[in-house]
PDB file of C-alpha atoms in Angstrom:
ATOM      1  CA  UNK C  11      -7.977 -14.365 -12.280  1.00  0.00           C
ATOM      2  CA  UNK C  12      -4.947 -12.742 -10.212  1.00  0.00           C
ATOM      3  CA  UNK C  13      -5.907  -9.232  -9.225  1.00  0.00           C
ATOM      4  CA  UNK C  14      -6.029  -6.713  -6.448  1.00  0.00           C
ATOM      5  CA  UNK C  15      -8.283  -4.303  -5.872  1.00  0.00           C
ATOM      6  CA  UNK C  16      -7.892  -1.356  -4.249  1.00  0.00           C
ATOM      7  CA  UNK C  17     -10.735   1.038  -2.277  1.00  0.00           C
ATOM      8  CA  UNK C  18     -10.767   3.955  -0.227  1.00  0.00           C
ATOM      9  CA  UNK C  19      -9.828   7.043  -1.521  1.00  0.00           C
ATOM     10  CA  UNK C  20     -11.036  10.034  -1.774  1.00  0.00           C
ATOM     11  CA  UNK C  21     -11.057  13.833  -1.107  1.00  0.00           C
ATOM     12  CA  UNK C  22      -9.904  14.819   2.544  1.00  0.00           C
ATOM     13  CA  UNK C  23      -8.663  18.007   4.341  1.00  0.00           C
ATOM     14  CA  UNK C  24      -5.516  18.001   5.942  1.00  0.00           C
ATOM     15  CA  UNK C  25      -4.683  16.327   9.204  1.00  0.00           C
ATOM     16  CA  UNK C  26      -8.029  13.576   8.034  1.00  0.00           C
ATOM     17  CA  UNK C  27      -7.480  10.280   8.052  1.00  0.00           C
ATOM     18  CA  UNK C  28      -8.571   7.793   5.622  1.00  0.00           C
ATOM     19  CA  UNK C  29      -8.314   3.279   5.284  1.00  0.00           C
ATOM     20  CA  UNK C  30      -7.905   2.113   2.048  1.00  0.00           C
ATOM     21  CA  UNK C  31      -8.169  -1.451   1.673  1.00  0.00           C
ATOM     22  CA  UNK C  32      -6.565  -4.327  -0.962  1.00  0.00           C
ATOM     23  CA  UNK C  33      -8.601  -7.028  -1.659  1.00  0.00           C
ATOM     24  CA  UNK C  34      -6.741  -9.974  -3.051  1.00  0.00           C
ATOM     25  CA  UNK C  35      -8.668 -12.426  -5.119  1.00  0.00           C
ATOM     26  CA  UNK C  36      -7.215 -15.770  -7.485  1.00  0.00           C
ATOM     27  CA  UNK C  37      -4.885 -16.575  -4.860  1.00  0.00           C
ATOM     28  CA  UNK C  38      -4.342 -16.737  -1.443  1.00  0.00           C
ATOM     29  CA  UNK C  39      -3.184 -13.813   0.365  1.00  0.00           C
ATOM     30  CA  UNK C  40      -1.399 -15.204   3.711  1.00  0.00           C
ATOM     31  CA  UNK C  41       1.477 -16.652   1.433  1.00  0.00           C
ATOM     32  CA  UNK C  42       2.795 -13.192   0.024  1.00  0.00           C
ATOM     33  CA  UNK C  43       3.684  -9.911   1.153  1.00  0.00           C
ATOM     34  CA  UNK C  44       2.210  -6.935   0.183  1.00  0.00           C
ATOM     35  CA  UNK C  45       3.598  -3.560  -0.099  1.00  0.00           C
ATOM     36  CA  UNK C  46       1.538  -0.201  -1.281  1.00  0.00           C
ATOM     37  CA  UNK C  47       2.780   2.346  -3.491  1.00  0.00           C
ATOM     38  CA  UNK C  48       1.701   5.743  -4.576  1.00  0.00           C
ATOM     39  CA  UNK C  49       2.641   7.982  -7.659  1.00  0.00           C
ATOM     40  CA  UNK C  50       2.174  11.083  -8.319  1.00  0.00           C
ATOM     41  CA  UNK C  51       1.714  12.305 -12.175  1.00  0.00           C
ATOM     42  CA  UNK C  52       4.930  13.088 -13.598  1.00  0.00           C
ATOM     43  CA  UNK C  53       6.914  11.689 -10.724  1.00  0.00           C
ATOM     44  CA  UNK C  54       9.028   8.187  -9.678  1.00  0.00           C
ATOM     45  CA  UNK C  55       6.777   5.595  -7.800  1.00  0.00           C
ATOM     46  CA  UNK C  56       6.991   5.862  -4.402  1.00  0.00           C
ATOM     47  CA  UNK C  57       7.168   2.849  -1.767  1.00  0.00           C
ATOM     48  CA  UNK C  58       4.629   3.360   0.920  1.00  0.00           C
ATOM     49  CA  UNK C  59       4.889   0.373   3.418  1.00  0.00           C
ATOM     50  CA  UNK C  60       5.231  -3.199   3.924  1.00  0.00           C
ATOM     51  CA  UNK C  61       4.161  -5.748   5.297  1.00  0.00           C
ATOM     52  CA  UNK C  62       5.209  -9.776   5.386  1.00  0.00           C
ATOM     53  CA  UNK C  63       3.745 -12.972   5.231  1.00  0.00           C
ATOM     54  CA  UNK C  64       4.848 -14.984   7.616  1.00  0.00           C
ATOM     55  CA  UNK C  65       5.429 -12.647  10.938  1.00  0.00           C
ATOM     56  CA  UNK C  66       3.743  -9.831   9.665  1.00  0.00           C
ATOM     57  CA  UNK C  67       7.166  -7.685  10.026  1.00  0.00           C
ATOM     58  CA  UNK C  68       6.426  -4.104   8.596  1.00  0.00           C
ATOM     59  CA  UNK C  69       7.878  -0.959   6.632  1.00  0.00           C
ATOM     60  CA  UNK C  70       7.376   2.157   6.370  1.00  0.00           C
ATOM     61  CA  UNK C  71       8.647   4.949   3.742  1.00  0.00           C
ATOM     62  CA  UNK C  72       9.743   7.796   6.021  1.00  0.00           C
ATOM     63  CA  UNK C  73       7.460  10.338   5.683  1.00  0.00           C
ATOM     64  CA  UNK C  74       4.909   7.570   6.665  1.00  0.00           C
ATOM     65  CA  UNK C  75       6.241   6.808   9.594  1.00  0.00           C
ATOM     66  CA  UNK C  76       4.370   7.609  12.959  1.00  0.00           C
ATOM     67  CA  UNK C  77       1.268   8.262  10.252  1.00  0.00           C
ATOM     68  CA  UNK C  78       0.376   5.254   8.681  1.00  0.00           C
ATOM     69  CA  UNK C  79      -0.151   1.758   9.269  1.00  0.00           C
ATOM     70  CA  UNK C  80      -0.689  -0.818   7.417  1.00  0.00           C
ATOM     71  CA  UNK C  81      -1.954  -4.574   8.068  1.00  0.00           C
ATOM     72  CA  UNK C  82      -3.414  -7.153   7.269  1.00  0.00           C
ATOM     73  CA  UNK C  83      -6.382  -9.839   7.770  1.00  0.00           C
ATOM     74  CA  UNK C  84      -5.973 -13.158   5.744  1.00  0.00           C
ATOM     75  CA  UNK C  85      -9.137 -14.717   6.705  1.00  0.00           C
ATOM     76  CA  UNK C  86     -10.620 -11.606   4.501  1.00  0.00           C
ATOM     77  CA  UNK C  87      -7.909 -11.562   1.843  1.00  0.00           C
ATOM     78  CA  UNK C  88      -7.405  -8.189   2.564  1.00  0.00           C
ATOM     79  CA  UNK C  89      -4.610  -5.597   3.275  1.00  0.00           C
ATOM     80  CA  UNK C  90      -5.260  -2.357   5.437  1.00  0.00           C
ATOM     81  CA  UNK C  91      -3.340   0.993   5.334  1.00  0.00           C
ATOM     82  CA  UNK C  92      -4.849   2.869   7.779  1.00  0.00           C
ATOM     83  CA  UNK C  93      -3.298   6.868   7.293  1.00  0.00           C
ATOM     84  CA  UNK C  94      -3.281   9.778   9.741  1.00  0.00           C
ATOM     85  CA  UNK C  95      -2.812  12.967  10.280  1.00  0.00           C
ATOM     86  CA  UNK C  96      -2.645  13.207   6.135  1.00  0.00           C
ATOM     87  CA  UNK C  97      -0.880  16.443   4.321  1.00  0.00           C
ATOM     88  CA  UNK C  98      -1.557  17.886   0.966  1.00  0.00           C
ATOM     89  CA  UNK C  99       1.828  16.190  -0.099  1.00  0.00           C
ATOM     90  CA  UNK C 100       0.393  12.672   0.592  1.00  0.00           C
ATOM     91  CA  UNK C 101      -1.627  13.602  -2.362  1.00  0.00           C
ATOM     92  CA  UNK C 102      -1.553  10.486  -4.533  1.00  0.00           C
ATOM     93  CA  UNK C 103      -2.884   7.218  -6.732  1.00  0.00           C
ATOM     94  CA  UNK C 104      -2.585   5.024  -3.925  1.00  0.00           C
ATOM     95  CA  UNK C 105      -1.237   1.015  -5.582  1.00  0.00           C
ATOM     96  CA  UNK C 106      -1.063  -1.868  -3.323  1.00  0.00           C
ATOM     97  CA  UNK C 107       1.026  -5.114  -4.675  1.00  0.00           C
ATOM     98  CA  UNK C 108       1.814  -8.389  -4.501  1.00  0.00           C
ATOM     99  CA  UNK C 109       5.604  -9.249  -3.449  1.00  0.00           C
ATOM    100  CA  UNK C 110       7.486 -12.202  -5.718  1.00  0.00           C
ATOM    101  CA  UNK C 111      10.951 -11.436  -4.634  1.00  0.00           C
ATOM    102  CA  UNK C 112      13.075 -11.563  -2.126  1.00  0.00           C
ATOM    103  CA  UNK C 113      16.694  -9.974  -2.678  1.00  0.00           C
ATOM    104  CA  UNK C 114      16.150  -6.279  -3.172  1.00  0.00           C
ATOM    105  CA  UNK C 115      14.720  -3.716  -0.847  1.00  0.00           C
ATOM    106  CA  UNK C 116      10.765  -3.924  -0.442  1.00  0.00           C
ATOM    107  CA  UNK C 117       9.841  -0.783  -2.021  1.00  0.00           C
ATOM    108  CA  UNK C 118      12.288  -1.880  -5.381  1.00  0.00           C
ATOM    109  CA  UNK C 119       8.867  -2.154  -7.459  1.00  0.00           C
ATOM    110  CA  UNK C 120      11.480  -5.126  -9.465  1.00  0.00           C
ATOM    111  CA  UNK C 121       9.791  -7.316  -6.219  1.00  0.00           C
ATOM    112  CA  UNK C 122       6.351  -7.495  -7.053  1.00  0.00           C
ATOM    113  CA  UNK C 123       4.482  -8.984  -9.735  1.00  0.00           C
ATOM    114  CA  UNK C 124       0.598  -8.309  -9.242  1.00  0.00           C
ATOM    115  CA  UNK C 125      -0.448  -4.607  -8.971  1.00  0.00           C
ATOM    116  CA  UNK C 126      -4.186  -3.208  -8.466  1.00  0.00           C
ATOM    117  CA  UNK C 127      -5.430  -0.141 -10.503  1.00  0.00           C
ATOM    118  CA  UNK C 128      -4.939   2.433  -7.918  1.00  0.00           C
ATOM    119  CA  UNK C 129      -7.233   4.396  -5.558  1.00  0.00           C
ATOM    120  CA  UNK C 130      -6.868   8.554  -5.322  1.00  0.00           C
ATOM    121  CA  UNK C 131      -6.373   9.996  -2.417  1.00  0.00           C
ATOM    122  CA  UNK C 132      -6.592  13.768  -2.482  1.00  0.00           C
ATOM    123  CA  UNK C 133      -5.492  16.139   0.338  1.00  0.00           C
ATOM    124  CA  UNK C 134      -7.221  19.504   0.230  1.00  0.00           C
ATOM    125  CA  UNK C 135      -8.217  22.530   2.437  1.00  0.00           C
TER     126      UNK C 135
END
């Protein structure tokens, strides 16, 4: 079976920092990119950051930027995103997903065809 899974979240206070992971199982990670997403209740999903395949080239959303990394380690089937520094708006289910496409813009959630069942990740003081 084709799934992700993703772990991690939880409650934090502001400027914590937290890893959530993306296990891959039913295929093999190193041939697709992943990208994770978050969403918060009654708003658009939101691209988070990228990363490739082949050279491991990576994206960021901009608020992320300077905050978060992501990558990855194939051996382990697994996909980091390491955050920072995290604010109350970063407040989200956390989705990380598997990338089919290649024409449109990585965080276009049209790209990606396997998605895991999401991991909170609340910011509170």
């Amino acid at each position: 079976q084709v799934q992700l899974v993703e772990s991690g979240g939880g409650l934090v206070q502001p400027g914590d920092s937290l890893r959530l992971s993306c296990v891959a199982s039913g295929f093999t990670l190193t041939y697709f990119a992943i990208a994770w997403f978050r969403q918060v209740p009654g708003k658009e999903r939101e691209g988070v950051s990228f990363i490739s395949s082949v050279d491991g080239r990576t994206a960021y959303g901009d608020s992320m930027k300077g905050r978060f990394t992501i990558s990855r380690d194939n051996a382990k089937n697994t996909v980091y995103l390491k955050m920072n520094n995290l604010k109350p708006e970063d407040a989200a289910i956390y989705y990380c997903a598997r990338r089919i496409g290649h024409t449109g813009s990585w965080y276009s959630e049209l790209e990606y065809d396997v998605w895991g069942q999401g991991t909170q990740v609340t910011v509170s003081s």
